[in-house]
Structures are given as C-alpha cells and as structure tokens.
Amino acid sequence: MSDQQTPAEHELASLIVSSLNLEHISAEQFAPEQPLFGAETGLDSIDALELALAVSKRYGFQLRSDNADNKRIFSSLRALAEHIQTHRAN
Amino acid sequence: MSAHWHQRREAGGRFAIWLIRAAGLHAGRAFARAWLYPITLYFFFRRTRERRDSREFLDTALGRPAHAWDILRHIHSYAATILDRIYLLHDTTLDRFDVRVHGLEQIENEIAHGRGVLLLGAHFGSFEALRALSLRRPEVKLRVVMDLKQTRALNELLHALNPEVANNVIDAGVDPGALALSLHEAAQQGALIGLLADRARAGEATATVDFFGRAAQFPVAAYQIASMLDLPIVLGFGIYQGGNRYDLHFETLAASVKIARSERSGELQEWAQRFAARLEHYTRQSPYNWFNFYDFWHRPAQRAQPRSEPVAAAAD
C-alpha cells in the first residue's frame, strides 16, 4: 500500500474538497489511508451527509445505511474510493 | 461539562425507570402517581445540584426568586412526565390522556409534501406525547435521533415498551458515515425525523444565541441537515399541564432552509436564534416543563466550522 493517491482516489479527494468547501487543504494533501472522519480530521456526520449526497450525485449510486461494511467503507479515502469504483453507475 | 449531565441523569434514571415501569404498568397510573410525591421530596433533599439548577432556572423564568414550592413543583412535573412516558409509549390509544393539539394544520401541511419533515423538540415537556400524532397518522414514520450510548437505560425501557418505536430510533452514537446515511434514507422515506435541538453532544458544533436574555450555546446540526436534505423544519412541543392533560404545539419554523456552505456560521447562528426564541416563548408560558436540570447557560462553545486546520494537520 502506498501513500500515493490513485486517479480514482484523487477524483474522490477533489469531490470531498469541493463539496465540503474545504479551504485549507487541497485534494493532493489527503493521505489515502488516514481516517476520513473523527477528531483527527475534524470531519463529522454533517460532513459525511454532505459527502454521501455528493457521491450519489456524481457516481449515480446511493450508499446504504444497512450495509454492514459501512464502518470500513468510510474509514479512509482509499476504502471509500474502492467501494465507489465497484458500485458506481457512471 | 456535557459529560457531567449525562452521568448525573443516567445514574438516577436507571432505578427510577425500573420503579416506574414495575409500578406504573402493573398497578396503574393513579397508584404510580401517588409515589411521585415521596420521589419528588427525595430528589429535592438528596439532589442538591439539581435543586440549585432548578432554582437558578426558575429565578430567570419566573422573574422573581423561586421558592421551595416552585422547585418541588418543577421536580414533580419532571417525574410525572417520566412516568407518563410509559403510557405514552405502551398504550395503543391515548384515551387516558386529555391531549389537545395546536397547529396541527401546520405539520400536516408539511407532511403532505412527502419529502420528510425535521421535527425539532427540546428537553421541554414530553417529546413522547408527540406520539399522539403518529397514532393519528400511522403511515408517517416517526424516527427519533438519539444517542443510544448516552441513554442506555431509557433505550432498554423503550425496547420493553414499544419495540417498533425503539427500532425506528436513529442512533446518533454510531460512526458519522452510518448516521449520515440513516438520515438521508429517513428523509427519502418521507419520515418525521425527531431531534432535540437544545443540547449539543460533546464535540458537536454550537452557536451562541440569546436565551432568556443571557448567552447560551445551541447546537446547529439540525439546520445543516434541513438545508442539505431539503427538509422543512417544524417545532413540536408536548407541554404537560398537570393531571392528565398535554398540549401539543406544532409550528412551522421554516418551509425551506437554504444555507450556503460559504456563509454557514452566520446563517446557522440565525436559525439557532430563531429556535431559541420560540423555545423561550413556550418555556415562559410553561416554565415547569423545562427539563434541563443542569447549568444550561454555562456550557463551553464549540466552533461551528472546526474542520479546516485539523484536516490540514492530519494530512501533514
């Protein structure tokens, strides 16, 4: 596992930065395996909601609350990007 | 400080809940209500902190120094609504209560749009009394957002009394992603999403608003959720009027909330202020329904936009 973003991860990081209106961080600065939410990043469930809405708009599929893997899916940029690549409709 | 009131509230809660459930359901409401007097006295003499918090609040709300009698009435009113929770959750009709509904057309109006409604309440009166609305409109799901880790005793009671209501609770204590998705789906189902908007959980963003002429911290998450999911906001308060009477008040706070992300904190503060002003209005009319037994005005502020710097730091 590298610290380099794949193109899919970079695309998702850009979506996070634009949809959450993050001003002090660029897409390149997202470490792929850092936790996405929690005390370390300052991103909370409100940001998660914004992100979930942006993901369904951009990739054409909806993340489901009853997915047992959600904890893992939201655990890092890498995990979320992988999940999106498997399920995306467009 | 918020960890503080959580600990206090739940410690007394578990025993009280066991007692009221055992006595309440098997012996009936009249019998159980007789116990409210010794329970009230017990809390009055043993819980000096809550007594002091009650007195400070009542001084402000009544506009005169509160007497011991006022505080006893306050504690009694709180205990009575906790007892009634059993019946409000357990009964399939609310015939034993005299429930009067005000502003029904306002909430029915918003329900009719079918895009879900954010129903904002407070630790004021009985949120459970709003279940009367669900009994009238069984097709509309009421999904209450609660932190199940913080309210374990209450949640156990809920499961025992009404598994359906319990299963419709949206747990705010789960990881942020799962909570976000649950809210999204509830909105898509056209549900009533119930949220108490007067207390912030630890780490939750707040805004400073005027409440009874003093600065207080109110959480802002509800207005962000309403904006993102395009939900109307309706206030819902179930005010206990003594005896078996509850007055339900529904009032549309906003048919639509649009908050630009860039000017978020200012607009969030305005919405929190609007909510606080209406809550103050109802609380002035029914001060003994105020059930925040802790120093409400002296909680630390949480920044409304805590993300920028911590994200950068984590990425370094």
XYZ file of N, CA, C and O in Angstrom, chain B residues 25-145:
484
model
N -47.038 0.092 35.135
C -47.850 -0.736 34.250
C -48.733 -1.689 35.026
O -49.851 -1.972 34.627
N -48.220 -2.193 36.144
C -48.989 -3.224 36.826
C -50.006 -2.666 37.794
O -51.054 -3.245 38.003
N -49.710 -1.529 38.377
C -50.622 -1.011 39.391
C -51.467 0.155 38.872
O -52.392 0.583 39.535
N -51.132 0.669 37.714
C -51.965 1.729 37.163
C -51.423 3.115 37.443
O -50.612 3.319 38.339
N -51.890 4.077 36.649
C -51.329 5.422 36.687
C -51.641 6.137 38.001
O -50.773 6.812 38.559
N -52.858 5.975 38.515
C -53.231 6.694 39.733
C -52.361 6.243 40.904
O -51.853 7.054 41.675
N -52.155 4.925 40.991
C -51.312 4.392 42.068
C -49.882 4.890 41.909
O -49.258 5.360 42.862
N -49.367 4.793 40.707
C -47.983 5.209 40.474
C -47.803 6.696 40.754
O -46.780 7.120 41.282
N -48.820 7.491 40.410
C -48.690 8.940 40.623
C -48.620 9.309 42.102
O -48.017 10.320 42.458
N -49.185 8.479 42.954
C -49.091 8.743 44.392
C -47.633 8.711 44.849
O -47.236 9.430 45.762
N -46.844 7.882 44.169
C -45.428 7.776 44.515
C -44.619 8.988 44.080
O -43.479 9.168 44.498
N -45.193 9.782 43.211
C -44.442 10.946 42.724
C -44.123 11.916 43.856
O -43.117 12.612 43.816
N -44.994 11.948 44.891
C -44.741 12.910 45.978
C -43.510 12.537 46.793
O -42.602 13.370 46.954
N -43.414 11.295 47.304
C -42.161 10.947 48.000
C -40.932 11.015 47.086
O -39.856 11.434 47.537
N -41.100 10.652 45.820
C -39.960 10.712 44.894
C -39.505 12.162 44.728
O -38.315 12.478 44.748
N -40.483 13.057 44.595
C -40.167 14.480 44.458
C -39.414 14.981 45.684
O -38.398 15.674 45.569
N -39.889 14.587 46.868
C -39.220 15.017 48.097
C -37.806 14.452 48.174
O -36.859 15.148 48.555
N -37.673 13.199 47.779
C -36.354 12.571 47.801
C -35.370 13.361 46.934
O -34.283 13.723 47.367
N -35.807 13.659 45.706
C -34.911 14.386 44.809
C -34.635 15.791 45.325
O -33.528 16.301 45.227
N -35.647 16.398 45.920
C -35.489 17.756 46.434
C -34.413 17.791 47.519
O -33.550 18.664 47.536
N -34.435 16.798 48.412
C -33.480 16.829 49.523
C -32.137 16.209 49.177
O -31.108 16.632 49.702
N -32.123 15.195 48.319
C -30.881 14.488 48.053
C -30.092 15.036 46.879
O -28.880 14.935 46.843
N -30.754 15.607 45.893
C -30.058 16.069 44.699
C -29.894 17.587 44.770
O -30.613 18.342 44.141
N -28.910 17.975 45.580
C -28.766 19.412 45.818
C -28.363 20.154 44.540
O -28.743 21.294 44.334
N -27.616 19.490 43.694
C -27.177 20.137 42.455
C -28.350 20.456 41.543
O -28.484 21.562 41.028
N -29.196 19.451 41.349
C -30.363 19.668 40.509
C -31.294 20.708 41.128
O -31.921 21.495 40.429
N -31.364 20.690 42.456
C -32.209 21.658 43.132
C -31.699 23.071 42.859
O -32.464 23.979 42.571
N -30.374 23.219 42.920
C -29.793 24.534 42.660
C -30.012 24.952 41.203
O -30.345 26.094 40.910
N -29.827 23.989 40.286
C -30.023 24.305 38.866
C -31.476 24.682 38.590
O -31.758 25.586 37.803
N -32.395 23.960 39.245
C -33.815 24.271 39.090
C -34.102 25.687 39.595
O -34.778 26.473 38.938
N -33.549 26.006 40.767
C -33.792 27.323 41.353
C -33.254 28.435 40.437
O -33.941 29.424 40.190
N -32.064 28.223 39.910
C -31.487 29.256 39.040
C -32.333 29.462 37.797
O -32.576 30.590 37.359
N -32.799 28.358 37.232
C -33.629 28.486 36.044
C -34.940 29.194 36.376
O -35.369 30.113 35.678
N -35.584 28.767 37.475
C -36.893 29.335 37.813
C -36.788 30.817 38.184
O -37.679 31.597 37.876
N -35.686 31.198 38.844
C -35.469 32.627 39.125
C -35.580 33.431 37.834
O -36.218 34.474 37.775
N -34.901 32.915 36.792
C -34.894 33.598 35.493
C -36.265 33.553 34.843
O -36.790 34.570 34.381
N -36.859 32.359 34.796
C -38.087 32.180 34.031
C -39.288 32.839 34.697
O -40.173 33.360 34.024
N -39.308 32.812 36.042
C -40.454 33.396 36.736
C -40.270 34.896 36.960
O -41.222 35.609 37.276
N -39.017 35.362 36.813
C -38.754 36.776 37.022
C -38.863 37.188 38.485
O -39.092 38.350 38.809
N -38.731 36.232 39.394
C -38.740 36.512 40.835
C -37.977 35.365 41.505
O -37.802 34.320 40.887
N -37.535 35.572 42.721
C -36.830 34.463 43.380
C -37.745 33.255 43.544
O -38.888 33.392 43.981
N -37.251 32.091 43.157
C -38.069 30.876 43.251
C -38.134 30.397 44.694
O -37.143 30.437 45.419
N -39.322 29.952 45.113
C -39.480 29.380 46.451
C -39.304 27.873 46.392
O -39.339 27.283 45.324
N -39.168 27.275 47.560
C -39.046 25.812 47.626
C -40.237 25.156 46.926
O -40.098 24.158 46.222
N -41.414 25.750 47.103
C -42.621 25.196 46.499
C -42.504 25.131 44.966
O -42.936 24.170 44.332
N -41.907 26.176 44.389
C -41.730 26.205 42.926
C -40.824 25.068 42.482
O -41.070 24.423 41.465
N -39.774 24.853 43.261
C -38.812 23.811 42.889
C -39.446 22.427 43.021
O -39.271 21.563 42.164
N -40.225 22.243 44.081
C -40.931 20.969 44.250
C -41.875 20.725 43.068
O -41.975 19.621 42.536
N -42.545 21.782 42.668
C -43.475 21.666 41.543
C -42.718 21.292 40.261
O -43.186 20.483 39.453
N -41.548 21.884 40.105
C -40.707 21.624 38.939
C -40.295 20.148 38.901
O -40.442 19.465 37.887
N -39.782 19.644 40.035
C -39.337 18.246 40.095
C -40.530 17.302 39.894
O -40.439 16.304 39.171
N -41.644 17.657 40.509
C -42.841 16.819 40.375
C -43.289 16.737 38.919
O -43.647 15.669 38.413
N -43.249 17.847 38.250
C -43.663 17.894 36.858
C -42.743 17.013 35.999
O -43.205 16.283 35.111
N -41.460 17.063 36.310
C -40.492 16.221 35.579
C -40.775 14.744 35.830
O -40.871 13.932 34.895
N -40.960 14.380 37.112
C -41.222 12.985 37.454
C -42.525 12.501 36.815
O -42.610 11.366 36.332
N -43.523 13.369 36.789
C -44.818 12.984 36.209
C -44.684 12.675 34.718
O -45.273 11.725 34.215
N -43.881 13.475 34.012
C -43.747 13.220 32.565
C -42.926 11.963 32.308
O -43.164 11.269 31.326
N -41.978 11.670 33.205
C -41.217 10.431 33.036
C -42.142 9.231 33.230
O -42.112 8.269 32.469
N -42.986 9.306 34.257
C -43.950 8.227 34.479
C -44.860 8.074 33.251
O -45.089 6.964 32.772
N -45.350 9.194 32.740
C -46.290 9.129 31.612
C -45.653 8.581 30.345
O -46.343 8.098 29.453
N -44.330 8.676 30.266
C -43.627 8.086 29.134
C -44.051 6.636 28.923
O -44.201 6.169 27.807
N -44.192 5.918 30.047
C -44.576 4.513 29.977
C -45.861 4.358 29.197
O -45.965 3.542 28.292
N -46.860 5.160 29.576
C -48.178 5.012 28.958
C -48.170 5.548 27.529
O -48.792 4.978 26.637
N -47.463 6.640 27.342
C -47.434 7.239 26.006
C -46.773 6.297 25.001
O -47.099 6.301 23.827
N -45.815 5.493 25.493
C -45.135 4.565 24.593
C -45.847 3.225 24.510
O -45.812 2.554 23.495
N -46.490 2.843 25.602
C -47.050 1.500 25.692
C -48.469 1.425 25.134
O -48.825 0.466 24.451
N -49.285 2.433 25.440
C -50.699 2.370 25.067
C -50.882 2.452 23.554
O -50.130 3.135 22.862
N -51.918 1.764 23.081
C -52.201 1.859 21.645
C -53.201 2.971 21.352
O -53.355 3.382 20.208
N -53.910 3.433 22.366
C -54.679 4.672 22.217
C -54.248 5.557 23.373
O -53.681 5.081 24.346
N -54.503 6.830 23.259
C -54.113 7.723 24.359
C -55.353 8.196 25.101
O -55.434 9.329 25.566
N -56.319 7.290 25.258
C -57.603 7.664 25.857
C -57.483 8.137 27.298
O -58.305 8.903 27.781
N -56.455 7.655 28.001
C -56.357 8.059 29.407
C -55.865 9.500 29.539
O -55.867 10.070 30.623
N -55.410 10.067 28.423
C -54.925 11.442 28.470
C -55.884 12.395 27.769
O -56.631 12.005 26.874
N -55.814 13.646 28.223
C -56.549 14.722 27.567
C -55.512 15.481 26.727
O -54.777 16.306 27.246
N -55.418 15.106 25.457
C -54.389 15.692 24.589
C -55.027 16.729 23.683
O -55.971 16.427 22.951
N -54.548 17.937 23.762
C -55.072 18.997 22.880
C -53.975 19.412 21.920
O -52.853 19.686 22.329
N -54.314 19.446 20.662
C -53.306 19.697 19.624
C -53.490 21.091 19.039
O -54.599 21.473 18.660
N -52.401 21.836 19.002
C -52.426 23.169 18.412
C -51.481 23.190 17.201
O -50.397 22.643 17.270
N -51.925 23.799 16.150
C -51.059 23.928 14.968
C -50.960 22.651 14.154
O -50.011 22.467 13.396
N -51.965 21.776 14.298
C -51.934 20.514 13.557
C -51.828 20.762 12.055
O -51.099 20.064 11.347
N -52.559 21.786 11.568
C -52.559 22.027 10.123
C -51.152 22.395 9.626
O -50.790 22.095 8.498
N -50.345 22.978 10.513
C -49.005 23.372 10.065
C -48.146 22.143 9.775
O -47.467 22.071 8.753
N -48.194 21.167 10.665
C -47.368 19.984 10.428
C -47.987 19.097 9.340
O -47.280 18.532 8.504
N -49.313 19.015 9.297
C -49.945 18.200 8.254
C -49.618 18.756 6.884
O -49.412 18.011 5.925
N -49.581 20.061 6.804
C -49.210 20.756 5.576
C -47.831 20.315 5.081
O -47.634 20.031 3.895
N -46.880 20.267 6.002
C -45.505 19.908 5.622
C -45.400 18.413 5.330
O -44.675 18.011 4.428
N -46.138 17.594 6.100
C -46.131 16.147 5.837
C -46.658 15.872 4.432
O -46.138 15.027 3.710
N -47.670 16.648 4.028
C -48.322 16.419 2.738
C -47.359 16.551 1.564
O -47.568 15.951 0.515
N -46.284 17.312 1.734
C -45.310 17.450 0.639
C -44.547 16.148 0.388
O -43.974 15.966 -0.677
N -44.513 15.276 1.404
C -43.950 13.945 1.213
C -42.437 13.864 1.151
O -41.878 12.822 0.843
N -41.766 14.950 1.463
C -40.300 14.884 1.366
C -39.650 14.745 2.737
O -38.458 14.957 2.897
N -40.466 14.409 3.735
C -39.923 14.287 5.083
C -40.004 15.609 5.816
O -40.124 16.670 5.198
N -39.968 15.547 7.130
C -40.061 16.742 7.968
C -39.052 16.595 9.098
O -38.912 15.525 9.680
N -38.350 17.669 9.387
C -37.477 17.671 10.558
C -38.286 18.234 11.725
O -38.689 19.397 11.687
N -38.579 17.385 12.694
C -39.409 17.781 13.829
C -38.488 18.110 15.000
O -37.878 17.226 15.593
N -38.375 19.388 15.307
C -37.450 19.807 16.355
C -38.157 19.959 17.689
O -39.134 20.692 17.806
N -37.635 19.286 18.683
C -38.144 19.427 20.035
C -37.033 19.882 20.960
O -35.977 20.349 20.519
N -37.288 19.737 22.255
C -36.299 20.129 23.255
C -36.525 19.293 24.502
O -37.498 18.547 24.589
N -35.609 19.426 25.463
C -35.827 18.783 26.755
C -36.788 19.661 27.535
O -36.455 20.318 28.510
N -37.984 19.710 27.021
C -39.015 20.627 27.492
C -40.339 19.894 27.320
O -40.697 19.536 26.195
N -41.045 19.626 28.427
C -42.266 18.848 28.322
C -41.955 17.426 27.908
O -40.916 16.882 28.260
N -42.859 16.840 27.156
C -42.735 15.432 26.810
C -42.713 15.242 25.306
O -43.718 15.426 24.632
N -41.539 14.872 24.782
C -41.444 14.616 23.343
C -42.275 13.379 22.995
O -42.811 13.275 21.894
N -42.380 12.457 23.956
C -43.142 11.227 23.715
C -44.614 11.530 23.454
O -45.288 10.781 22.749
N -45.112 12.627 24.042
C -46.522 12.967 23.849
C -46.823 13.236 22.372
O -47.955 13.092 21.920
N -45.785 13.604 21.627
C -45.983 13.867 20.202
C -46.352 12.595 19.453
O -46.743 12.634 18.307
N -46.199 11.456 20.165
C -46.582 10.203 19.544
C -48.074 10.187 19.214
O -48.535 9.424 18.372
N -48.836 11.033 19.894
C -50.258 11.162 19.574
C -50.438 11.436 18.081
O -51.384 10.961 17.453
N -49.504 12.182 17.528
C -49.571 12.486 16.095
C -49.364 11.222 15.261
O -50.058 10.993 14.277
N -48.419 10.367 15.690
C -48.164 9.121 14.959
C -49.389 8.218 14.995
O -49.637 7.479 14.051
N -50.131 8.257 16.112
C -51.313 7.409 16.196
C -52.399 7.900 15.237
O -53.165 7.115 14.701
N -52.442 9.194 15.013
C -53.388 9.748 14.038
C -52.960 9.458 12.623
O -53.783 9.307 11.733
N -51.650 9.496 12.399
C -51.115 9.321 11.041
C -50.137 8.152 11.024
O -48.931 8.350 10.878
N -50.658 6.916 11.180
C -49.758 5.757 11.317
C -48.877 5.526 10.092
O -47.843 4.880 10.192
N -49.266 6.063 8.946
C -48.475 5.829 7.728
C -47.202 6.678 7.720
O -46.284 6.398 6.956
N -47.164 7.710 8.556
C -45.965 8.553 8.604
C -45.057 8.057 9.722
O -45.442 8.045 10.884
N -43.874 7.626 9.360
C -42.949 7.100 10.362
C -42.319 8.224 11.168
O -41.885 9.223 10.599
N -42.285 8.027 12.486
C -41.555 8.967 13.331
C -40.220 8.333 13.679
O -40.167 7.260 14.265
N -39.138 8.972 13.267
C -37.821 8.419 13.539
C -37.030 9.419 14.375
O -36.650 10.488 13.892
N -36.832 9.054 15.647
C -36.197 9.986 16.578
C -34.698 9.725 16.629
O -34.258 8.582 16.732
N -33.930 10.786 16.525
C -32.477 10.680 16.608
C -32.056 10.738 18.070
O -32.370 11.691 18.781
